[in-house]
Amino acid sequence: MSLRERLRNTLNNNPFKGFFKKNRLRPPGAVEEKRFMELCIRCARCIEVCPYDSVKRADLFEKLQIGTPYIFAEERACYLCMKCPPVCPTGALDPELAEPENVRIGIAVIDQETCLNYLYLKAEKAEEVTGAAMICSTCYNVCPFTDEAIIMKEYILPVITDKCTGCGICVEKCPTEPRSVEIIPTGMGDADRAGIYYQKSRKHFVDPEGAEGAVKKKRSIDSTGDKPEFEYDFDVQEGIEGWE
């Protein structure tokens, strides 16, 4: 295992650093991340109403996201009970989202290099199947939309379709370590917002350079020294009578 992989695993397993965890998702119905951060008031209603304890509050290390709701699929996936969207008072979670099949938290991706079924078929074709070879299909069996969100190609290979809700149940139940299924989150446009899984999924995210450029420009503004003179199209009142 490389140094980078060891560091990644250490950060991913640190309970005080949710910011670095893989499969870090917003609850069902979350609007695009920038808008979500504007609307979410950290009221924790979505956390309190979740019967599965799937929704967690971002911790002290989550920078400006502290207090906002997240789902960490490897710990506890979203079971699509749909109780959280209607209790959100600001629209950070779409209150009109009611049907589980319409949820788009993200989309699952299967790592064919570690998935037991893909490894089994590869060994079979190479005529190297041994007693250690295993067929799993856990992701297929636990998916709430079997044969819709996930299908079995050649009756053995799990394949994700665009009907995937990104609930993360397949991630939670995957028996391999590290997991052979991960979720690419929807609407969390850059590395900071999507967690460390972004490192594997750069092509799926929006380039955040525009936002970073705006921040750099703002930081470069210097309020010291001579001030520029501005021309006003109205008379500036020098004082208010009685306020001397």
mmCIF file of C-alpha atoms in Angstrom:
data_model
loop_
_atom_site.group_PDB
_atom_site.id
_atom_site.type_symbol
_atom_site.label_atom_id
_atom_site.label_comp_id
_atom_site.label_asym_id
_atom_site.label_seq_id
_atom_site.Cartn_x
_atom_site.Cartn_y
_atom_site.Cartn_z
ATOM 1 C CA MET A 1 0.000 0.000 0.000
ATOM 2 C CA SER A 2 1.387 3.385 -1.028
ATOM 3 C CA LEU A 3 1.921 6.269 1.382
ATOM 4 C CA ARG A 4 -0.921 8.165 -0.234
ATOM 5 C CA GLU A 5 -3.314 5.236 0.209
ATOM 6 C CA ARG A 6 -2.288 4.780 3.850
ATOM 7 C CA LEU A 7 -2.858 8.490 4.505
ATOM 8 C CA ARG A 8 -6.219 8.347 2.771
ATOM 9 C CA ASN A 9 -7.325 5.334 4.820
ATOM 10 C CA THR A 10 -6.173 6.999 8.043
ATOM 11 C CA LEU A 11 -8.143 10.153 7.285
ATOM 12 C CA ASN A 12 -11.150 8.146 6.156
ATOM 13 C CA ASN A 13 -11.251 6.186 9.414
ATOM 14 C CA ASN A 14 -10.716 9.183 11.692
ATOM 15 C CA PRO A 15 -14.070 9.793 13.429
ATOM 16 C CA PHE A 16 -13.202 13.461 13.944
ATOM 17 C CA LYS A 17 -12.542 14.140 10.293
ATOM 18 C CA GLY A 18 -15.765 13.483 8.411
ATOM 19 C CA PHE A 19 -14.567 16.091 5.941
ATOM 20 C CA PHE A 20 -12.180 13.523 4.422
ATOM 21 C CA LYS A 21 -14.509 10.527 4.330
ATOM 22 C CA LYS A 22 -15.575 8.781 1.164
ATOM 23 C CA ASN A 23 -19.237 8.480 0.208
ATOM 24 C CA ARG A 24 -20.132 11.708 1.964
ATOM 25 C CA LEU A 25 -23.597 12.688 0.756
ATOM 26 C CA ARG A 26 -26.350 15.205 1.337
ATOM 27 C CA PRO A 27 -29.854 13.989 2.325
ATOM 28 C CA PRO A 28 -32.541 13.296 -0.315
ATOM 29 C CA GLY A 29 -33.823 16.350 -2.133
ATOM 30 C CA ALA A 30 -30.776 18.515 -1.415
ATOM 31 C CA VAL A 31 -30.429 21.365 -3.877
ATOM 32 C CA GLU A 32 -27.128 22.201 -5.592
ATOM 33 C CA GLU A 33 -24.411 22.608 -2.947
ATOM 34 C CA LYS A 34 -23.847 26.352 -3.203
ATOM 35 C CA ARG A 35 -27.567 26.994 -2.919
ATOM 36 C CA PHE A 36 -27.829 24.402 -0.146
ATOM 37 C CA MET A 37 -25.253 26.248 1.943
ATOM 38 C CA GLU A 38 -27.227 29.470 1.497
ATOM 39 C CA LEU A 39 -30.525 27.897 2.543
ATOM 40 C CA CYS A 40 -29.589 25.437 5.292
ATOM 41 C CA ILE A 41 -30.066 27.020 8.738
ATOM 42 C CA ARG A 42 -28.655 24.028 10.674
ATOM 43 C CA CYS A 43 -32.000 23.411 12.369
ATOM 44 C CA ALA A 44 -31.321 19.637 12.490
ATOM 45 C CA ARG A 45 -34.923 18.717 11.730
ATOM 46 C CA CYS A 46 -33.798 16.288 9.014
ATOM 47 C CA ILE A 47 -31.429 14.683 11.535
ATOM 48 C CA GLU A 48 -34.085 14.360 14.222
ATOM 49 C CA VAL A 49 -36.759 12.910 11.942
ATOM 50 C CA CYS A 50 -34.558 10.204 10.363
ATOM 51 C CA PRO A 51 -35.662 6.826 11.806
ATOM 52 C CA TYR A 52 -32.503 5.057 10.640
ATOM 53 C CA ASP A 53 -29.998 7.507 12.154
ATOM 54 C CA SER A 54 -28.595 7.942 8.658
ATOM 55 C CA VAL A 55 -28.363 11.741 8.684
ATOM 56 C CA LYS A 56 -25.468 13.139 10.719
ATOM 57 C CA ARG A 57 -24.454 16.674 11.644
ATOM 58 C CA ALA A 58 -21.193 17.939 10.141
ATOM 59 C CA ASP A 59 -18.586 18.181 12.891
ATOM 60 C CA LEU A 60 -16.189 20.854 14.106
ATOM 61 C CA PHE A 61 -13.650 20.082 11.369
ATOM 62 C CA GLU A 62 -16.061 20.638 8.468
ATOM 63 C CA LYS A 63 -15.143 24.321 8.082
ATOM 64 C CA LEU A 64 -18.168 26.466 7.162
ATOM 65 C CA GLN A 65 -20.283 23.333 6.752
ATOM 66 C CA ILE A 66 -20.385 22.657 10.496
ATOM 67 C CA GLY A 67 -23.889 21.746 11.605
ATOM 68 C CA THR A 68 -25.179 20.904 8.138
ATOM 69 C CA PRO A 69 -26.579 17.405 7.462
ATOM 70 C CA TYR A 70 -24.609 14.621 5.807
ATOM 71 C CA ILE A 71 -25.045 10.925 5.135
ATOM 72 C CA PHE A 72 -21.907 8.778 5.383
ATOM 73 C CA ALA A 73 -22.961 5.741 3.351
ATOM 74 C CA GLU A 74 -20.259 3.408 4.659
ATOM 75 C CA GLU A 75 -21.597 3.880 8.189
ATOM 76 C CA ARG A 76 -25.333 4.087 7.502
ATOM 77 C CA ALA A 77 -26.958 4.534 4.117
ATOM 78 C CA CYS A 78 -30.162 6.401 3.301
ATOM 79 C CA TYR A 79 -33.137 4.030 3.361
ATOM 80 C CA LEU A 80 -35.356 6.396 1.391
ATOM 81 C CA CYS A 81 -38.076 6.783 4.009
ATOM 82 C CA MET A 82 -38.630 10.320 2.628
ATOM 83 C CA LYS A 83 -39.279 11.858 6.045
ATOM 84 C CA CYS A 84 -36.613 14.574 5.819
ATOM 85 C CA PRO A 85 -37.587 16.646 2.717
ATOM 86 C CA PRO A 86 -40.994 17.810 4.031
ATOM 87 C CA VAL A 87 -39.632 18.962 7.407
ATOM 88 C CA CYS A 88 -36.986 21.273 5.931
ATOM 89 C CA PRO A 89 -38.227 24.834 6.603
ATOM 90 C CA THR A 90 -36.096 26.641 4.014
ATOM 91 C CA GLY A 91 -36.165 24.502 0.864
ATOM 92 C CA ALA A 92 -32.570 23.281 1.227
ATOM 93 C CA LEU A 93 -34.276 19.898 0.821
ATOM 94 C CA ASP A 94 -36.977 19.903 -1.829
ATOM 95 C CA PRO A 95 -40.293 19.580 0.079
ATOM 96 C CA GLU A 96 -42.080 18.344 -3.046
ATOM 97 C CA LEU A 97 -39.840 15.283 -3.359
ATOM 98 C CA ALA A 98 -41.986 12.402 -2.109
ATOM 99 C CA GLU A 99 -41.275 9.368 -4.284
ATOM 100 C CA PRO A 100 -38.131 7.334 -3.437
ATOM 101 C CA GLU A 101 -37.528 6.438 -7.078
ATOM 102 C CA ASN A 102 -37.121 10.149 -7.913
ATOM 103 C CA VAL A 103 -34.294 10.677 -5.413
ATOM 104 C CA ARG A 104 -30.905 11.518 -6.947
ATOM 105 C CA ILE A 105 -28.424 11.781 -4.079
ATOM 106 C CA GLY A 106 -25.755 10.528 -6.452
ATOM 107 C CA ILE A 107 -24.932 7.508 -8.569
ATOM 108 C CA ALA A 108 -23.113 4.336 -7.578
ATOM 109 C CA VAL A 109 -19.899 3.225 -9.298
ATOM 110 C CA ILE A 110 -18.547 -0.310 -9.086
ATOM 111 C CA ASP A 111 -14.794 -0.894 -8.909
ATOM 112 C CA GLN A 112 -14.258 -3.831 -11.239
ATOM 113 C CA GLU A 113 -10.761 -4.372 -9.859
ATOM 114 C CA THR A 114 -12.054 -5.370 -6.420
ATOM 115 C CA CYS A 115 -15.660 -6.504 -6.994
ATOM 116 C CA LEU A 116 -15.825 -10.248 -6.248
ATOM 117 C CA ASN A 117 -18.112 -11.032 -9.183
ATOM 118 C CA TYR A 118 -15.888 -9.269 -11.695
ATOM 119 C CA LEU A 119 -12.836 -11.020 -10.248
ATOM 120 C CA TYR A 120 -14.602 -14.387 -10.411
ATOM 121 C CA LEU A 121 -15.558 -13.961 -14.072
ATOM 122 C CA LYS A 122 -12.047 -12.776 -14.912
ATOM 123 C CA ALA A 123 -10.567 -15.859 -13.234
ATOM 124 C CA GLU A 124 -13.092 -18.139 -14.930
ATOM 125 C CA LYS A 125 -12.235 -16.809 -18.371
ATOM 126 C CA ALA A 126 -8.572 -17.312 -17.564
ATOM 127 C CA GLU A 127 -9.417 -20.842 -16.327
ATOM 128 C CA GLU A 128 -7.873 -19.997 -12.969
ATOM 129 C CA VAL A 129 -10.906 -20.363 -10.708
ATOM 130 C CA THR A 130 -9.892 -21.749 -7.316
ATOM 131 C CA GLY A 131 -11.681 -22.545 -4.091
ATOM 132 C CA ALA A 132 -10.918 -19.004 -2.938
ATOM 133 C CA ALA A 133 -12.990 -17.458 -5.747
ATOM 134 C CA MET A 134 -16.331 -16.056 -4.577
ATOM 135 C CA ILE A 135 -19.574 -14.799 -6.089
ATOM 136 C CA CYS A 136 -21.171 -12.042 -4.047
ATOM 137 C CA SER A 137 -24.100 -10.076 -5.604
ATOM 138 C CA THR A 138 -24.784 -8.283 -2.297
ATOM 139 C CA CYS A 139 -25.235 -4.914 -4.026
ATOM 140 C CA TYR A 140 -27.860 -6.438 -6.320
ATOM 141 C CA ASN A 141 -29.684 -8.155 -3.473
ATOM 142 C CA VAL A 142 -29.933 -5.106 -1.194
ATOM 143 C CA CYS A 143 -30.793 -2.499 -3.833
ATOM 144 C CA PRO A 144 -34.315 -1.125 -3.276
ATOM 145 C CA PHE A 145 -34.777 -0.949 -7.047
ATOM 146 C CA THR A 146 -33.432 -4.309 -8.168
ATOM 147 C CA ASP A 147 -33.413 -4.786 -11.954
ATOM 148 C CA GLU A 148 -33.971 -1.049 -12.380
ATOM 149 C CA ALA A 149 -31.151 0.823 -10.640
ATOM 150 C CA ILE A 150 -28.858 -2.197 -10.843
ATOM 151 C CA ILE A 151 -28.928 -5.106 -13.261
ATOM 152 C CA MET A 152 -26.884 -8.276 -13.615
ATOM 153 C CA LYS A 153 -25.052 -8.462 -16.920
ATOM 154 C CA GLU A 154 -24.412 -12.042 -18.052
ATOM 155 C CA TYR A 155 -26.297 -13.027 -14.859
ATOM 156 C CA ILE A 156 -23.201 -12.293 -12.789
ATOM 157 C CA LEU A 157 -21.838 -8.761 -13.308
ATOM 158 C CA PRO A 158 -23.561 -5.935 -11.402
ATOM 159 C CA VAL A 159 -24.098 -2.851 -13.578
ATOM 160 C CA ILE A 160 -25.476 0.491 -12.342
ATOM 161 C CA THR A 161 -28.087 2.301 -14.457
ATOM 162 C CA ASP A 162 -29.151 5.957 -14.512
ATOM 163 C CA LYS A 163 -32.098 5.055 -12.284
ATOM 164 C CA CYS A 164 -29.728 4.743 -9.325
ATOM 165 C CA THR A 165 -30.865 6.974 -6.451
ATOM 166 C CA GLY A 166 -27.443 7.100 -4.762
ATOM 167 C CA CYS A 167 -28.944 5.886 -1.486
ATOM 168 C CA GLY A 168 -25.695 4.089 -0.621
ATOM 169 C CA ILE A 169 -27.210 0.859 0.716
ATOM 170 C CA CYS A 170 -24.959 -1.104 -1.635
ATOM 171 C CA VAL A 171 -21.960 0.758 -0.207
ATOM 172 C CA GLU A 172 -22.938 0.050 3.390
ATOM 173 C CA LYS A 173 -23.472 -3.669 2.744
ATOM 174 C CA CYS A 174 -20.550 -4.324 0.365
ATOM 175 C CA PRO A 175 -18.375 -7.010 2.039
ATOM 176 C CA THR A 176 -15.033 -6.079 0.469
ATOM 177 C CA GLU A 177 -12.493 -3.830 2.144
ATOM 178 C CA PRO A 178 -12.121 -1.237 0.810
ATOM 179 C CA ARG A 179 -15.658 -1.122 -0.580
ATOM 180 C CA SER A 180 -16.104 -2.098 -4.208
ATOM 181 C CA VAL A 181 -19.014 0.344 -4.583
ATOM 182 C CA GLU A 182 -18.829 4.088 -4.053
ATOM 183 C CA ILE A 183 -21.220 6.961 -4.668
ATOM 184 C CA ILE A 184 -20.487 9.963 -6.860
ATOM 185 C CA PRO A 185 -22.567 12.674 -5.146
ATOM 186 C CA THR A 186 -24.880 14.897 -7.142
ATOM 187 C CA GLY A 187 -24.592 18.677 -6.937
ATOM 188 C CA MET A 188 -21.469 18.783 -4.748
ATOM 189 C CA GLY A 189 -19.302 20.384 -7.393
ATOM 190 C CA ASP A 190 -15.716 20.190 -6.145
ATOM 191 C CA ALA A 191 -13.212 18.295 -4.008
ATOM 192 C CA ASP A 192 -14.040 20.159 -0.800
ATOM 193 C CA ARG A 193 -17.726 19.441 -1.126
ATOM 194 C CA ALA A 194 -17.560 15.883 -2.430
ATOM 195 C CA GLY A 195 -15.043 14.437 0.010
ATOM 196 C CA ILE A 196 -11.916 12.502 -0.819
ATOM 197 C CA TYR A 197 -13.697 10.317 -3.406
ATOM 198 C CA TYR A 198 -13.298 13.288 -5.753
ATOM 199 C CA GLN A 199 -9.710 12.141 -6.281
ATOM 200 C CA LYS A 200 -11.099 9.181 -8.259
ATOM 201 C CA SER A 201 -13.834 11.133 -9.999
ATOM 202 C CA ARG A 202 -12.418 14.408 -11.290
ATOM 203 C CA LYS A 203 -14.271 14.176 -14.598
ATOM 204 C CA HIS A 204 -17.643 14.206 -12.855
ATOM 205 C CA PHE A 205 -17.199 17.558 -11.139
ATOM 206 C CA VAL A 206 -17.375 21.188 -12.121
ATOM 207 C CA ASP A 207 -14.090 23.063 -12.211
ATOM 208 C CA PRO A 208 -14.230 25.362 -9.156
ATOM 209 C CA GLU A 209 -11.556 27.758 -10.477
ATOM 210 C CA GLY A 210 -14.112 30.528 -10.922
ATOM 211 C CA ALA A 211 -15.033 30.482 -7.248
ATOM 212 C CA GLU A 212 -11.409 30.199 -6.170
ATOM 213 C CA GLY A 213 -10.490 33.137 -8.394
ATOM 214 C CA ALA A 214 -13.174 35.282 -6.782
ATOM 215 C CA VAL A 215 -11.895 34.388 -3.313
ATOM 216 C CA LYS A 216 -8.296 35.213 -4.285
ATOM 217 C CA LYS A 217 -9.377 38.545 -5.745
ATOM 218 C CA LYS A 218 -11.292 39.405 -2.592
ATOM 219 C CA ARG A 219 -8.303 38.529 -0.405
ATOM 220 C CA SER A 220 -6.071 40.782 -2.496
ATOM 221 C CA ILE A 221 -8.133 43.890 -1.755
ATOM 222 C CA ASP A 222 -6.176 46.242 0.513
ATOM 223 C CA SER A 223 -8.129 48.773 2.577
ATOM 224 C CA THR A 224 -5.018 50.700 3.631
ATOM 225 C CA GLY A 225 -3.431 53.668 1.849
ATOM 226 C CA ASP A 226 -5.117 56.320 -0.304
ATOM 227 C CA LYS A 227 -8.773 55.781 -1.107
ATOM 228 C CA PRO A 228 -10.088 56.345 -4.628
ATOM 229 C CA GLU A 229 -12.328 59.346 -5.210
ATOM 230 C CA PHE A 230 -15.867 58.572 -6.310
ATOM 231 C CA GLU A 231 -18.270 60.865 -8.116
ATOM 232 C CA TYR A 232 -21.796 60.816 -6.773
ATOM 233 C CA ASP A 233 -24.895 61.846 -8.712
ATOM 234 C CA PHE A 234 -26.479 63.273 -5.551
ATOM 235 C CA ASP A 235 -25.536 65.761 -2.833
ATOM 236 C CA VAL A 236 -23.782 64.163 0.127
ATOM 237 C CA GLN A 237 -25.194 65.408 3.425
ATOM 238 C CA GLU A 238 -22.319 66.589 5.585
ATOM 239 C CA GLY A 239 -24.237 66.507 8.828
ATOM 240 C CA ILE A 240 -27.647 66.265 10.421
ATOM 241 C CA GLU A 241 -29.176 69.218 12.221
ATOM 242 C CA GLY A 242 -29.159 68.760 15.980
ATOM 243 C CA TRP A 243 -26.394 66.140 15.875
ATOM 244 C CA GLU A 244 -23.502 68.498 16.441
#
